[in-house]
Amino acid sequence: MTRDLYQWQAECLNQPGVLDGRNLVYCAPTSGGKSLVAEIIMLRRLLTTGRPALLVLPYVALCTQKAAHLQRLLTPLGKEVRSLYGGMGGAPLTPNTGVIVCTIEKANIIVNKMLEDDTLGHLGSVVVDELHMVGDDDRGYLLELLLTKLRFATQAAKEADERRKAEAEQQLERHRQMTQAQQGTEAANDAPKTPASPLMSGQSTPDPGSDSQVQIIGMSATLPNVDQVAHWLDAVLFQTDFRPVELKQMVKIDNGIRDKSGQVIHQLEIPPGWDPNDKDHVGLLTKETIDAGHSVLIFCCSKVQCEVTAKFIAKLLTIPERPNPIAAPQEDPETPGGVPSSARAAVVAGLSRYKGSDGSGALKEVVARGAAWHHSGLNGDQRELVEKAFGSGAVSVLCATSTVAAGVNMPVRRVIFKHSYIGQPTNPLDPTRYMQMSGRAGRAGIDSEGESILIANRGNIDQLMALMNADSTPISSCLVETRRGMKRAMLEVVAAGVVSSSPDVERYLKCSLLAAIEDYKNVAVTSTQDALKWLESKKFLEWSRESGSWGPTDLGKATAASGLNPEQALLVKRDLENARMGLCLATDLHLTYLVTPVHDLLDLQRQHWEILYDIVNRARGPIVKVIEFTGLSRTYIHQRRMGVFRSGLQLNEKQLEDDRVARRFYAALVIVELISNDKEPAQVAQEYQLALNVVEGLQERTGAFAHTMTSFCERYHWTDLETLISKFQSRVSHGVKAELVALTEIPYVKGVRAKVLYKAGLRTPEAVAAADEDRLLEILLAATPNAGNGKDAAQQRKKEKKAARMIAEGARALVAAKARELEEQSEALRAAAAGGAAAGTPGTAAAATPATATGG
């Protein structure tokens, strides 16, 4: 579909200097077309400078969507999207890179590395979506650090450009004066005046908005103190309240629907015999919308409530496929995607082929009836399938958590807030999050209107009416000591080599959000100095008395490069140091323990401590050694299983360490079952009494953390551990044994398909590349659960045929790339050998060098 720009989009793009590289901050309601403005600027910047964009998004699910969309835009330009999120790594820039899509965490690591290598200027633009997240205590802290570093670096570049421009003008003036002195004033006056030009000095002198700078673009739907944020980023500010589709905000109390003013505008009519379990009428409100041929998004307070609600709705209602889906999504052969818009059964078949992706089959059963859930407990395959199914019309009711759904771009007619809080009632929605979530309703070109409905009761009706009419909460800096403080901020900029002295620190602070909204000098005097002293005491930084400057140690560099915070880095360093003194390689358990995250530890209950106690007591051979090397406390585990520690009891320092090791050890046991014992996630979840999504989420986080450990060891010069962990990373990420790792290098082949190909006798990329596509098709079909008969079976065969073709092409491309690499290495060796032979031949210049030197 093509259309002209909305008026606000054109006005925003035509703000002074924006199309020439000046920074921009803009606010527009959700569904108002914000993304298109950023895409136009990114692509224009790419085409005019040849430098790629860095697109920073808050959630992995949104990264996946954006990467696919941008790749379609970049393919005609011969450019590609680099996806860096989750466990995806590698060099961020290649000659063909057009856009780097990454999460906040990955973006921070990339910018740290570029600052250290002085390559930040290789980027054309940095685009930040959901800019309001800067005020968040957790991930917003990293976003604030990221933008402050960009602001600091671009300000330094701007000042350097201005100095070069002034120097060029001074040189030109001196040249003019010399010419006048030599030729006489009259001759000089008669000569044509040459305008000041950077070309005469051979130096570029770009203006603040010129092509030499990294352009910063920030966008958000809700940002009350956006003027301060724009001032912080030295950006043009543009705001609009335009929505192409009207949004009706309502609240339901009893059987009445009220508008924002509190007037009852609709009375629900309860059908005779309606299910009495639908006490909050979420089912009835959903029925109204799907009966009209539209879709519904239901926000729930937790993952469990998402699943409970989706199951209830699927059982309560008959949900037809939407006859006119938004778009026919592209087929992805490795994920369960490629959803045929008129074949819900094919979606179910796609879920079925991923054994263990839903142990009870509950998700599959719910999808079969037109509903689904979407939360962080789903793995990547499930998420992508659900998103494509909802977008295509195969699924019309989606139950989602607030955090995930706030970042997933899926069009919907009605948004229902089943809960107005996150997790617990003590954590209510704030106005900013409510506006983001309610704004998901009503999409241009799809809906004529959007509706959001808060479910209220007599106890919270006043609170929810106030929420509907409230302004967003202004954001503030996380750098103050009462929030996240300055430790990580100082470590990263000193490690990158951009801050080393007290004047540098002050210049850095002047570029912070803190300086834009309040007096930063108190922080400079207290928190900053305290942070630097702490970092020095923990050996992250060192102070040189001779030069009067700060510099990073290897620990500081490793911490910044890996993306760990200083406290986590100390734990990691201690564990890795112990492993270098004693590492048990007779089992995968010890390496798995080392790459298991030190944060987001499992919430173990009494039954889990029983399982761990039993495993430890039965341990023999290498497992005993791992227990010894990791410092796992049998006494603490026994106390836990006996219920010695009451809920809420404050643990002392040793108990906290014992608890950390035990929970991490339990997680490592779970991962080992997946990668070494070839068990399906559902079986492991049952054996370790964990929810399936917990097991799959743990595997995903462990794969990402293995990449973190590799980076840490590389920068700390622990090449022994780096080699071991880097080779282990693919096994963890894909859940495969060592012999299957090579197959996972093939595009479109992940853990499941790697196992299928290996069992069929295709055990290397070379074997897959040599295989006939018909053979690959038969192998894939043999491993695919029956999708039904007739049309469903034909659709499944068509999908697997495309998968076979793409796997074959991917394998051939991989083998060809390896062959080219080997040929380049061979040529380099031949050249080196030829050079060595020439150097040893009598009479050559090389042979004469010693005599010449002696004679000199």
Coordinates of C-alpha atoms in Angstrom, one line a residue, residues 5 11 41 78 103 167 247 299 314 325 346 372 374 426 486 521 563 570 678 707 760 785 821 823 833 839:
L5 CA 2.7 11.5 4.0
E11 CA 6.3 19.2 8.7
I41 CA 15.6 9.8 7.8
G78 CA 21.9 -4.0 -2.0
T103 CA 18.2 -3.9 21.9
E167 CA 41.9 27.3 11.9
L247 CA -9.3 6.5 19.9
F299 CA -3.7 -7.0 28.7
A314 CA -11.0 -19.9 23.5
P325 CA -6.4 -10.1 7.0
A346 CA -1.4 -24.8 9.3
A372 CA -3.3 -17.0 21.8
H374 CA 2.1 -13.5 24.1
T426 CA 0.6 -2.6 44.5
M486 CA 27.6 7.0 38.5
K521 CA 27.4 20.2 40.0
G563 CA 28.0 -5.2 29.0
L570 CA 33.2 -9.0 40.2
D678 CA 19.3 -34.5 24.2
H707 CA 28.3 -14.5 24.4
A760 CA 19.0 -38.6 8.5
P785 CA 3.7 -34.1 12.4
E821 CA 38.2 -18.0 3.0
E823 CA 41.5 -19.9 -0.9
A833 CA 56.4 -18.2 1.0
A839 CA 64.5 -12.8 0.7

